[in-house]
mmCIF file of C-alpha atoms and ligand atoms in Angstrom:
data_model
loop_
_atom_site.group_PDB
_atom_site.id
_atom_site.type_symbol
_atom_site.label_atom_id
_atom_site.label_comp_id
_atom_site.label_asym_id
_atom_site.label_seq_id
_atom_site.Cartn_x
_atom_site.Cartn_y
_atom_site.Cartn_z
ATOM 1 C CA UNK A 1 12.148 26.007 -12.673
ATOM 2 C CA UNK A 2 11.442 23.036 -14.475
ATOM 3 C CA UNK A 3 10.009 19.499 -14.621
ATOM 4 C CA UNK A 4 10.665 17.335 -16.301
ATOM 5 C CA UNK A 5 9.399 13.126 -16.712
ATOM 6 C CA UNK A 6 10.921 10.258 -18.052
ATOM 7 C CA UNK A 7 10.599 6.614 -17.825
ATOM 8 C CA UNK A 8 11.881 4.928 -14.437
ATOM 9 C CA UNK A 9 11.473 1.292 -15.802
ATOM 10 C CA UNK A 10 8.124 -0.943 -14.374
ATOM 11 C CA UNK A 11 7.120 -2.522 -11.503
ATOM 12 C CA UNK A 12 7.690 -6.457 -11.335
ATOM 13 C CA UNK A 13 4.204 -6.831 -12.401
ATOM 14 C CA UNK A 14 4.629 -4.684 -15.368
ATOM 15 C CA UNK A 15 3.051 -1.109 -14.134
ATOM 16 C CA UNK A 16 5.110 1.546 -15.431
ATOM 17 C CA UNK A 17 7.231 4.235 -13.390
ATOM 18 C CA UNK A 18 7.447 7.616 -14.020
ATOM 19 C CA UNK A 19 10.644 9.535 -12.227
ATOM 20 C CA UNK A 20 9.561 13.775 -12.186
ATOM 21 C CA UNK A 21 12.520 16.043 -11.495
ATOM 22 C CA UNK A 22 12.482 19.091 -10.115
ATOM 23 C CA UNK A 23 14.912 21.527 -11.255
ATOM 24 C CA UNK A 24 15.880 24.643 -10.347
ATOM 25 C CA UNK A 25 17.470 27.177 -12.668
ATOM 26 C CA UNK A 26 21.248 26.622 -10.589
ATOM 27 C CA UNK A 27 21.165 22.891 -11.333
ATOM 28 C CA UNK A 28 19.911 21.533 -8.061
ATOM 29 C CA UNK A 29 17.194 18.971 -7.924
ATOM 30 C CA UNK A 30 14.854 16.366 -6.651
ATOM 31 C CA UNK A 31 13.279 13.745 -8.392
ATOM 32 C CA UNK A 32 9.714 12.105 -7.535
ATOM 33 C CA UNK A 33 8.275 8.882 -8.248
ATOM 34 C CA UNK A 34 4.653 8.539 -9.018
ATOM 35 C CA UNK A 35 4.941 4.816 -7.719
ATOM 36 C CA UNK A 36 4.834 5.253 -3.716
ATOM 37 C CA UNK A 37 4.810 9.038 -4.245
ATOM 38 C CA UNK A 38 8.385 8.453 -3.218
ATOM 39 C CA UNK A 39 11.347 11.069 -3.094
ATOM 40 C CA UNK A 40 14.210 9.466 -5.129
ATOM 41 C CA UNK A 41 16.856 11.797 -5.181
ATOM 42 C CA UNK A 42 17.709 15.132 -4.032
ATOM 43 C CA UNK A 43 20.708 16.873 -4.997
ATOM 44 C CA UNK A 44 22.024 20.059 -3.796
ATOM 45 C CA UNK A 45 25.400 22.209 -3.583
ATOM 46 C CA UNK A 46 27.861 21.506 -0.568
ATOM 47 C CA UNK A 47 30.376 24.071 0.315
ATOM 48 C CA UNK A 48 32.570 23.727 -2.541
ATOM 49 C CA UNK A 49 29.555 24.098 -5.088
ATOM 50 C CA UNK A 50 29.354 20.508 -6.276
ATOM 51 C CA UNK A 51 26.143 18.786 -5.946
ATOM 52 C CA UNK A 52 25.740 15.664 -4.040
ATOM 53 C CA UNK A 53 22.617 13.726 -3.918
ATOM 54 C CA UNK A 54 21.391 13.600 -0.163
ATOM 55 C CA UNK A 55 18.488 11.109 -0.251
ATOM 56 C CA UNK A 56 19.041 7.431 -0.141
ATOM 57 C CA UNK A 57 17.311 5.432 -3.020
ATOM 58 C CA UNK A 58 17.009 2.940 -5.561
ATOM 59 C CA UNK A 59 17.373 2.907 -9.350
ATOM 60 C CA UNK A 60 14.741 0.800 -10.345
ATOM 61 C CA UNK A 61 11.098 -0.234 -8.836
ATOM 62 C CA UNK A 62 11.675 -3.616 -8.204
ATOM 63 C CA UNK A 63 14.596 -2.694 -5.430
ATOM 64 C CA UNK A 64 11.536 0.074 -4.051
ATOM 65 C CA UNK A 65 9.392 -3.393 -4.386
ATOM 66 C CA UNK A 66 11.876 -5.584 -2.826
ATOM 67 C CA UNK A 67 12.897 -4.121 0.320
ATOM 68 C CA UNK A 68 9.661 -2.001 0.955
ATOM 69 C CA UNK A 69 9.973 -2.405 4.791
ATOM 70 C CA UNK A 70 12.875 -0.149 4.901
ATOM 71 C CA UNK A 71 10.391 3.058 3.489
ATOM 72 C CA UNK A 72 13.409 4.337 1.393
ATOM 73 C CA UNK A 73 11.925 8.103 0.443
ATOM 74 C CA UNK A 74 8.584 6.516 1.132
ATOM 75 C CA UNK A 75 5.414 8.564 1.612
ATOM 76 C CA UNK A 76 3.743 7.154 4.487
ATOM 77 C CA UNK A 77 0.384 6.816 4.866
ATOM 78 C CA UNK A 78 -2.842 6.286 6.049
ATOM 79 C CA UNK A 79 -1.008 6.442 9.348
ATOM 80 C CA UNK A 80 2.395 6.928 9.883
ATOM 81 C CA UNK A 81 4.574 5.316 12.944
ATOM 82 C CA UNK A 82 2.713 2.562 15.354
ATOM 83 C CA UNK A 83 -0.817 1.753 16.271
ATOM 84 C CA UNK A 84 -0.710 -0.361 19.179
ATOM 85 C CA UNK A 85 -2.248 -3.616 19.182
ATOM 86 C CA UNK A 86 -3.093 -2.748 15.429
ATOM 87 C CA UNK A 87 -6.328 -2.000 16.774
ATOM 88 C CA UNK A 88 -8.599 1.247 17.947
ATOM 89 C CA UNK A 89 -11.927 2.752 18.946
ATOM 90 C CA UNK A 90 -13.639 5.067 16.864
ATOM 91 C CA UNK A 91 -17.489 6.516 16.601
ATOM 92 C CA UNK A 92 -17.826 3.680 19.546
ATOM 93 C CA UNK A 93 -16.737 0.983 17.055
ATOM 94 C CA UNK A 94 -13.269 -1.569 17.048
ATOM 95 C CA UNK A 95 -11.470 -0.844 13.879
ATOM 96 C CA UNK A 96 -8.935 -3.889 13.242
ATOM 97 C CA UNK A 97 -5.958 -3.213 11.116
ATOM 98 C CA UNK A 98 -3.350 -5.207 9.313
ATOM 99 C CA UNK A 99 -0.894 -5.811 12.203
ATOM 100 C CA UNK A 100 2.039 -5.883 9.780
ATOM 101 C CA UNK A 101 4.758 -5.304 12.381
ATOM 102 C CA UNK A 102 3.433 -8.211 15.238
ATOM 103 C CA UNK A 103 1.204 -7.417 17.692
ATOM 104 C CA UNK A 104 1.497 -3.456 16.030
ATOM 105 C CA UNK A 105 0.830 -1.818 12.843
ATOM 106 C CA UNK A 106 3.453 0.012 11.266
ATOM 107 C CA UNK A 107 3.442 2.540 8.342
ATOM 108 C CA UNK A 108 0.076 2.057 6.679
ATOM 109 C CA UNK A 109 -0.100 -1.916 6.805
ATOM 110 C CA UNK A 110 1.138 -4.801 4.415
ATOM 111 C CA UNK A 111 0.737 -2.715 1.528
ATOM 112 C CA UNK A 112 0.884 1.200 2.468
ATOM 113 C CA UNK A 113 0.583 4.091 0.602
ATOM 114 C CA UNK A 114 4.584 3.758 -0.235
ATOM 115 C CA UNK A 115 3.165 0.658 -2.657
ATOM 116 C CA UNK A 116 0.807 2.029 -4.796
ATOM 117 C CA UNK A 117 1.140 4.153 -8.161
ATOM 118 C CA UNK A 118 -0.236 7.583 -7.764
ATOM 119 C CA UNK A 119 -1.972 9.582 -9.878
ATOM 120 C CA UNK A 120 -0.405 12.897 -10.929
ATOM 121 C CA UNK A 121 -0.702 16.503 -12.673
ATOM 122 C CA UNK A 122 1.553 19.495 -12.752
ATOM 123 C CA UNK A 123 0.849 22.393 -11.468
ATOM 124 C CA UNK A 124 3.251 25.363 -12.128
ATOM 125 C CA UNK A 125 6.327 24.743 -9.878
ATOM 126 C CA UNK A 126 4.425 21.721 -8.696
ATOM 127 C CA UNK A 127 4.402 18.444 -8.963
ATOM 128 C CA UNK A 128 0.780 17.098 -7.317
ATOM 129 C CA UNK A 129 0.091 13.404 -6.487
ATOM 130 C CA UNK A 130 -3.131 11.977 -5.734
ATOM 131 C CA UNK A 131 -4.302 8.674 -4.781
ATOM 132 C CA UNK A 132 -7.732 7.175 -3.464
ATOM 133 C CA UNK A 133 -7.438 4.930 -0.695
ATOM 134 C CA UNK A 134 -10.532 2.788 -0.516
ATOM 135 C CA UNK A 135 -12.900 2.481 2.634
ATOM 136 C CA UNK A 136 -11.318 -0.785 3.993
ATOM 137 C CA UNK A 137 -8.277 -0.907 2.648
ATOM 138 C CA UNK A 138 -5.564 -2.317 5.747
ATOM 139 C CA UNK A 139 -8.573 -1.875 7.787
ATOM 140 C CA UNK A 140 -8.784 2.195 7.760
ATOM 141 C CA UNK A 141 -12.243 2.856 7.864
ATOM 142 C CA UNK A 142 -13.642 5.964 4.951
ATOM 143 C CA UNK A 143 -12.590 6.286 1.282
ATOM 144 C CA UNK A 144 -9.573 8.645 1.872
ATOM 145 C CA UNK A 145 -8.772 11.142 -1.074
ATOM 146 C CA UNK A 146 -4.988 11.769 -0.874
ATOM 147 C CA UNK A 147 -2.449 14.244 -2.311
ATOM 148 C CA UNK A 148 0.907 15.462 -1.906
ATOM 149 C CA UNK A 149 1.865 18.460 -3.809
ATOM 150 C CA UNK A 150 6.061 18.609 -4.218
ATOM 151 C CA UNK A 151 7.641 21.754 -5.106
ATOM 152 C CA UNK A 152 11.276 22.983 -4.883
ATOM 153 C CA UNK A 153 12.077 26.585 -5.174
ATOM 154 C CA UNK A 154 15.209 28.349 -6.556
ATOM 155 C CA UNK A 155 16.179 28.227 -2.801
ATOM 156 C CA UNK A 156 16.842 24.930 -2.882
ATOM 157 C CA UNK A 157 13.750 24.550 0.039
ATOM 158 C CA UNK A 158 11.574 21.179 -0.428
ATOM 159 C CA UNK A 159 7.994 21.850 0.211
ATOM 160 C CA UNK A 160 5.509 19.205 0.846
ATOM 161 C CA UNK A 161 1.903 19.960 1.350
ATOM 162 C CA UNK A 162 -0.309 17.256 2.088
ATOM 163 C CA UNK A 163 -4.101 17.074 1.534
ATOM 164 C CA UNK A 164 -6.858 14.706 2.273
ATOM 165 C CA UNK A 165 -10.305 14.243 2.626
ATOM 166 C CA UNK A 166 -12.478 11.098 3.838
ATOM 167 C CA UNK A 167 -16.158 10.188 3.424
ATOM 168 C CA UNK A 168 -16.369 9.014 6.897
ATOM 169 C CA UNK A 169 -14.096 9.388 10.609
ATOM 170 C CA UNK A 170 -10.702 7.817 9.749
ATOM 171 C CA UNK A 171 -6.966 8.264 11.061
ATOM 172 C CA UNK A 172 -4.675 10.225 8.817
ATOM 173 C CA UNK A 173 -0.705 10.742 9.539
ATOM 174 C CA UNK A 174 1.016 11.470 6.672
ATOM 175 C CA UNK A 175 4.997 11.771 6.201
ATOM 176 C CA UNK A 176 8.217 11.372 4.209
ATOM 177 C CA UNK A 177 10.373 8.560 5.446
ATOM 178 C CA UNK A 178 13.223 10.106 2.988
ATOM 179 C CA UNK A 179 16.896 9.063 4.615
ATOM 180 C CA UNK A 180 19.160 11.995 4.238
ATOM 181 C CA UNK A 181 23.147 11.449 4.766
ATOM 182 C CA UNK A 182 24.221 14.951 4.022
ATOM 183 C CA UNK A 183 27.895 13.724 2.838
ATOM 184 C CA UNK A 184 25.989 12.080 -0.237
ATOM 185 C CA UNK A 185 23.476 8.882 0.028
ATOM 186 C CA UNK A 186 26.623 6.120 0.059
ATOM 187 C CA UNK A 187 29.061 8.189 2.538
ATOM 188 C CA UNK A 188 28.910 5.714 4.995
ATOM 189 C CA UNK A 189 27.189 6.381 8.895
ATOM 190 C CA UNK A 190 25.923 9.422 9.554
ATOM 191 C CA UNK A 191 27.379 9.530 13.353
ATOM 192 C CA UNK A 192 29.202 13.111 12.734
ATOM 193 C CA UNK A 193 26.108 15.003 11.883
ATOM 194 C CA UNK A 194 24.859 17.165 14.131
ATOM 195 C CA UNK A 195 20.998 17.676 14.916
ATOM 196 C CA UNK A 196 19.543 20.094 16.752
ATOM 197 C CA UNK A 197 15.249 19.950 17.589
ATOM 198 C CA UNK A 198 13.505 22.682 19.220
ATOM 199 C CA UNK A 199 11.460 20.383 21.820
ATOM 200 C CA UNK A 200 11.697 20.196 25.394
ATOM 201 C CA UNK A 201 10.435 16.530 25.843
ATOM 202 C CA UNK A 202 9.609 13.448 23.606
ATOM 203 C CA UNK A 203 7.403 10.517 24.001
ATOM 204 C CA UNK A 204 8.979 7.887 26.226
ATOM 205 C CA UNK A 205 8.985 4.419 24.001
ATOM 206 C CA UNK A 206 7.383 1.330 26.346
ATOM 207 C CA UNK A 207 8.693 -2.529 25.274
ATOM 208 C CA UNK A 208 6.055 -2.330 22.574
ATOM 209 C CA UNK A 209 8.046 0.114 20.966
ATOM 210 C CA UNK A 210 4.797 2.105 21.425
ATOM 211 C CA UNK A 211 4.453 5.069 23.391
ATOM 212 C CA UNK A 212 3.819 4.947 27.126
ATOM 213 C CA UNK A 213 1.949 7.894 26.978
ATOM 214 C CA UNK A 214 4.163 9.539 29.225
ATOM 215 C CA UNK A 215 5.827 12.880 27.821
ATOM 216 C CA UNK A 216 9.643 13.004 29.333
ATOM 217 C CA UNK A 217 11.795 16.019 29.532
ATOM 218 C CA UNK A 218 14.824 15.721 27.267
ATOM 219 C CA UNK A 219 16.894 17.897 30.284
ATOM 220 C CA UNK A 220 19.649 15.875 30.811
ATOM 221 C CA UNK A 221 19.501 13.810 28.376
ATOM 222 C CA UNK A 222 20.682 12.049 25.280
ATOM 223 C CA UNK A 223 17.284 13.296 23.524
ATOM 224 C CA UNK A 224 18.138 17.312 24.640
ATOM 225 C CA UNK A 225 18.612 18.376 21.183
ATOM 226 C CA UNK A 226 17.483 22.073 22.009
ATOM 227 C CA UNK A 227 21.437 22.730 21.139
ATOM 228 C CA UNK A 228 23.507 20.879 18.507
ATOM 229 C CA UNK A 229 25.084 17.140 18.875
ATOM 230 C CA UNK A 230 26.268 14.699 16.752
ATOM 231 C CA UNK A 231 24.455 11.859 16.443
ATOM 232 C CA UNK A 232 26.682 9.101 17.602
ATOM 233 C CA UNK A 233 26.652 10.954 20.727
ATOM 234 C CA UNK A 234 23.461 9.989 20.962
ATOM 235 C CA UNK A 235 23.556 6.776 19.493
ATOM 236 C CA UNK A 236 25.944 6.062 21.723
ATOM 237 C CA UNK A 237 24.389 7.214 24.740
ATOM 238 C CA UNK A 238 24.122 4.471 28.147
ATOM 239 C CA UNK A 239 20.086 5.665 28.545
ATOM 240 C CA UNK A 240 16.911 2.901 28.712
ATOM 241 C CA UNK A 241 15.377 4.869 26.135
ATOM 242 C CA UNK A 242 18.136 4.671 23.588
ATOM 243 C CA UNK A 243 18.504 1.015 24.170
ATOM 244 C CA UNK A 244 15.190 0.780 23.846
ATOM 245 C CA UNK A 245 15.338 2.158 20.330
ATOM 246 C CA UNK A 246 18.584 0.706 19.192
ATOM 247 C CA UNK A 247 19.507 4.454 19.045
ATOM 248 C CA UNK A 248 17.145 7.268 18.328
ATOM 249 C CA UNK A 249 13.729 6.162 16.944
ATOM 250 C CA UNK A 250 11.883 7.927 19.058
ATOM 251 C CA UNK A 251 9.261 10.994 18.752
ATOM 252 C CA UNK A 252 9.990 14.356 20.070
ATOM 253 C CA UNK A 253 7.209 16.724 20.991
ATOM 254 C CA UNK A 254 7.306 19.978 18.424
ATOM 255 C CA UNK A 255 6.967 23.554 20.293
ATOM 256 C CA UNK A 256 5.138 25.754 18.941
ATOM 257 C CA UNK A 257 2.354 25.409 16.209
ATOM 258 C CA UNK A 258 1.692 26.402 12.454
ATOM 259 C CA UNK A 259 4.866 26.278 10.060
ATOM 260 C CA UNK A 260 7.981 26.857 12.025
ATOM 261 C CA UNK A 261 11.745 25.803 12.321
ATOM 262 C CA UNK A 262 11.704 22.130 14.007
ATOM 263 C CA UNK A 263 14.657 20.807 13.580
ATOM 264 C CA UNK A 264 18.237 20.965 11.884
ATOM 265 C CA UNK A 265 20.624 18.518 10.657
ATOM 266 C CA UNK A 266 24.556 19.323 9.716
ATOM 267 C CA UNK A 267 27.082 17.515 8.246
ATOM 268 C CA UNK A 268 30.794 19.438 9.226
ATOM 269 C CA UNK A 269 32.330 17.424 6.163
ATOM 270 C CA UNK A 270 30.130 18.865 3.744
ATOM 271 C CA UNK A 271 29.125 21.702 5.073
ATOM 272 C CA UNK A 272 25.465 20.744 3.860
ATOM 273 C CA UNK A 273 22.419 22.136 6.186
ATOM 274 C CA UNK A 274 18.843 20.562 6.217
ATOM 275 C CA UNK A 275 16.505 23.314 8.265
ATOM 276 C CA UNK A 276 13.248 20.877 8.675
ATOM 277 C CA UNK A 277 9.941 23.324 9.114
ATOM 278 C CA UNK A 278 6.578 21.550 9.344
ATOM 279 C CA UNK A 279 3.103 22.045 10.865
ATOM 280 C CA UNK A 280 3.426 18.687 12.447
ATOM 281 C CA UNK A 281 3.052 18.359 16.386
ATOM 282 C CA UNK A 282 5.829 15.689 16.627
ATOM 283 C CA UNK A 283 8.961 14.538 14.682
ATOM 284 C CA UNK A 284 10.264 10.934 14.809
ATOM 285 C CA UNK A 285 13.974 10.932 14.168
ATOM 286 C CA UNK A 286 15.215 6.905 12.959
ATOM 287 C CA UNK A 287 18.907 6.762 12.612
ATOM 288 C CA UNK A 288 18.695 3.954 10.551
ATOM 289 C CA UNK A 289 19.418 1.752 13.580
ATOM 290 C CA UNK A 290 17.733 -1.541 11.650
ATOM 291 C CA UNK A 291 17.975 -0.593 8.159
ATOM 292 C CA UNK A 292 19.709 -3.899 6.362
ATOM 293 C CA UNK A 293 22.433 -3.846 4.250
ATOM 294 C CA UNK A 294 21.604 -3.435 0.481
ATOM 295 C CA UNK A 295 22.907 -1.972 -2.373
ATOM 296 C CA UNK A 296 21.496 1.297 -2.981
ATOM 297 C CA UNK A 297 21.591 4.034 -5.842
ATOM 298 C CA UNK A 298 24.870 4.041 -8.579
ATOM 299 C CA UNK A 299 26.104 0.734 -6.109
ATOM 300 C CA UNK A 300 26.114 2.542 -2.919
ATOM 301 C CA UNK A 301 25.871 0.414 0.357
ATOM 302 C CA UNK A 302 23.426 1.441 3.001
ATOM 303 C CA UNK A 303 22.390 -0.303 6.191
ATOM 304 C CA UNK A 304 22.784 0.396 9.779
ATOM 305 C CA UNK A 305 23.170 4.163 10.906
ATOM 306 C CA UNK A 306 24.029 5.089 7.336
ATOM 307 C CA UNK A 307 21.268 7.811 6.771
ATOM 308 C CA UNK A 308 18.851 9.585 9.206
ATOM 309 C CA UNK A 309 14.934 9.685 8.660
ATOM 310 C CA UNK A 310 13.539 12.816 10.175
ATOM 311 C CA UNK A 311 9.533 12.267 10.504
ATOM 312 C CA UNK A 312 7.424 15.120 11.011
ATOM 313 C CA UNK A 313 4.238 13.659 11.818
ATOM 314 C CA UNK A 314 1.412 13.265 14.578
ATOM 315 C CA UNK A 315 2.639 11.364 17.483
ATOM 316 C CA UNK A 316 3.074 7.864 17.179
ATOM 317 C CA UNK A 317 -0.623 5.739 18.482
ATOM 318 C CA UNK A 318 -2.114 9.007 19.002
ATOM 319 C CA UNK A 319 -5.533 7.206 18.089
ATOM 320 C CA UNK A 320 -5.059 5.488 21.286
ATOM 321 C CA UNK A 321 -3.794 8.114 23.823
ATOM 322 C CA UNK A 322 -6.402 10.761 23.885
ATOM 323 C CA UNK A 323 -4.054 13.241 25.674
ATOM 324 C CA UNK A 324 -1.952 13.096 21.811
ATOM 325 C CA UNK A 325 -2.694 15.590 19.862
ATOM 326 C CA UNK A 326 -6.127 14.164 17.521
ATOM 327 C CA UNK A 327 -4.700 12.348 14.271
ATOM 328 C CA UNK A 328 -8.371 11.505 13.597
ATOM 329 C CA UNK A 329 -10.011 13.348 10.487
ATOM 330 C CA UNK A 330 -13.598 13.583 10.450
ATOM 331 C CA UNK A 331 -15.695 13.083 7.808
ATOM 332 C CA UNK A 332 -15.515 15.805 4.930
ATOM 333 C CA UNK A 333 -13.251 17.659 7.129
ATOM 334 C CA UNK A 334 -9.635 18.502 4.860
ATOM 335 C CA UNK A 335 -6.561 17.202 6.320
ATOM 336 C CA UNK A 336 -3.556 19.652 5.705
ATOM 337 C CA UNK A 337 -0.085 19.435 6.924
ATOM 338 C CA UNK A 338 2.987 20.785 5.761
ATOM 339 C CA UNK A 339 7.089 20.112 5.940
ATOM 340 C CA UNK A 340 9.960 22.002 4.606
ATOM 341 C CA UNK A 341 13.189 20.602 4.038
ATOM 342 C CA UNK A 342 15.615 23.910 3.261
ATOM 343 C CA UNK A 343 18.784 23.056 1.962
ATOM 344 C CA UNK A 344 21.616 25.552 2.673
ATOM 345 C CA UNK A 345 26.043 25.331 2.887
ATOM 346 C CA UNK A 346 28.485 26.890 4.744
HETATM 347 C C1 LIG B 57 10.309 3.643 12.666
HETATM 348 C C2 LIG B 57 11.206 2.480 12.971
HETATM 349 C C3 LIG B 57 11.044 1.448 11.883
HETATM 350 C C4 LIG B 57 11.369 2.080 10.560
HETATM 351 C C5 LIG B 57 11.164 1.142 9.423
HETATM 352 C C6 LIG B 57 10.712 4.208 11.351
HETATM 353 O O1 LIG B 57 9.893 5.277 11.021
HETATM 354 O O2 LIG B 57 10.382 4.636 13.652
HETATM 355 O O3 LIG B 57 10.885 1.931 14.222
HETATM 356 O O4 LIG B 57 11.878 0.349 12.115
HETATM 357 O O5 LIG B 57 10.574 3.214 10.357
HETATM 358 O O6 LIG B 57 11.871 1.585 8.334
#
């Protein structure tokens, strides 16, 4: 294994970037920025051997800069996915936050974790990232200390391990927002991969794009994902749900607990696997369905449906529906969460 740094160019107002990648001893890698803690590239064998990079991205800062609100390989944080309202109750207080998506937050706020240069160390295999996140900041009560530990094995697995601790009772939901297209990053929509999620129900989206609170059973379904389908199947789907969503962007509820299997993508043309493991009670799945049209890594064009975020992460607003499993972390109490992303071929 190695790791190795080099420049990745400076922010617009002058910061410098540093791009880490992870390499394993048969060639496959990932590469990390410490701006945004945010996966850049990950490149693996399909079933011919040759590696293609299945992580959308950009080559320089300024593009990460640019078109933030499209969380390109973003880490997401304080709080992942909606808070209704941009507003809730804790300790008996009103918290107000940044209501960056109108009338809800979204993804941390006007300037989220994804914006900020991290701090880093390595560790071994491991590549850690830390960050402070003042009391205040987007309106998150408690001085949160961050970090997100990256390491890739010779397996070609992805692990993520995320850590925090707060000096008061906050709301923590950390994820990646990474965009896979297992054909390569620029092979167009992603409508022939298959998914498969081992939940029996999800988290039925109200006009808000917020949860109603109401857990619905994917049987019968375009979100019954306990076997296979392709995505445009989905997609595709006549459901008020998936209308609702513009496709899936919606939050199934994870069975089981601890680290286990939660979800697998496929793409038939590569033969590429992602197996997605995580601690996480919930996994949002975005198929891209208002990503814009930019120009993305090496000249590749992304936009609608052309890459798939997969989301492990609490359940969206669960600071406002107290039958959610808790995303609230209490005072000197450690916040710990974990997600997998195994890469295999056929
Ligand atoms: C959300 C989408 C949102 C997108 C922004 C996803 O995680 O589920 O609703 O539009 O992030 O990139």
């Amino acid at each position: 294994m190695s790791i190795t740094a080099q420049s990745f160019g400076a922010t617009r107002e002058g910061t410098p970037v540093t791009l880490f990648r992870l390499e394993n001893p048969s060639g496959a890698y990932v590469q990390v920025l410490d701006y945004g803690a945010i996966l850049q590239a990950v490149a693996v064998p399909d079933r011919e051997g040759r590696l293609r990079d299945v992580c959308l991205g950009f080559d320089t800062p300024a593009e990460y800069q640019e078109k933030h609100e499209g969380y390109l390989g973003a880490l997401v944080g304080r709080c992942a996915n909606r808070i209704r309202g941009a507003r809730f109750q804790l300790g008996g207080r009103p918290h107000a936050l940044a209501a960056n998506q109108p009338p809800n937050h979204l993804h941390g706020g006007n300037r989220g974790f994804d914006q900020y240069l991290w701090d880093h160390r390595i560790e071994g295999d491991s590549l850690v990232l830390t960050r402070l996140s003042p009391a205040g900041e987007e309106g998150y009560p408690g001085a949160l200390q961050t970090q997100v530990r990256y390491t890739f094995g010779p397996d070609n697995a992805l692990l993520l391990e995320f850590q925090a601790v707060s000096d008061a009772d906050t709301v923590v939901n950390l994820t990646s927002h990474a965009y896979w297209n297992l054909n390569g990053h620029g092979a167009g929509d992603v409508g022939g991969h298959t998914l498969s999620i081992d939940a029996i129900a999800f988290t039925e989206l109200g006009e808000d794009n917020c949860p109603t609170g109401t857990l619905v059973s994917v049987v019968g379904t375009p979100f019954d994902l306990r076997s296979p389908r392709a995505l445009s199947d989905g997609w595709n789907a006549d459901h008020p749900q998936i209308r609702q969503g513009g496709g899936y962007d919606h939050n199934w509820a994870l069975r089981g607990s601890g680290l286990r299997e939660a979800a697998v993508l496929h793409a038939p043309e590569s033969g590429i696997t992602l197996a997605l493991s995580t601690t996480q009670p919930g996994l949002q799945v975005y198929t891209a369905n208002f990503l814009p049209e930019s120009t993305g890594k090496g000249g590749a064009v992304y936009g609608r449906r052309r890459g798939v975020a997969l989301e492990a992460q609490g359940f969206p607003n669960a600071v406002n529906q107290p039958e959610f499993p808790s995303t609230v972390l209490k005072a000197g109490e450690t916040y710990h969460q974990e997600i997998l992303f195994a890469f295999t071929h056929d």
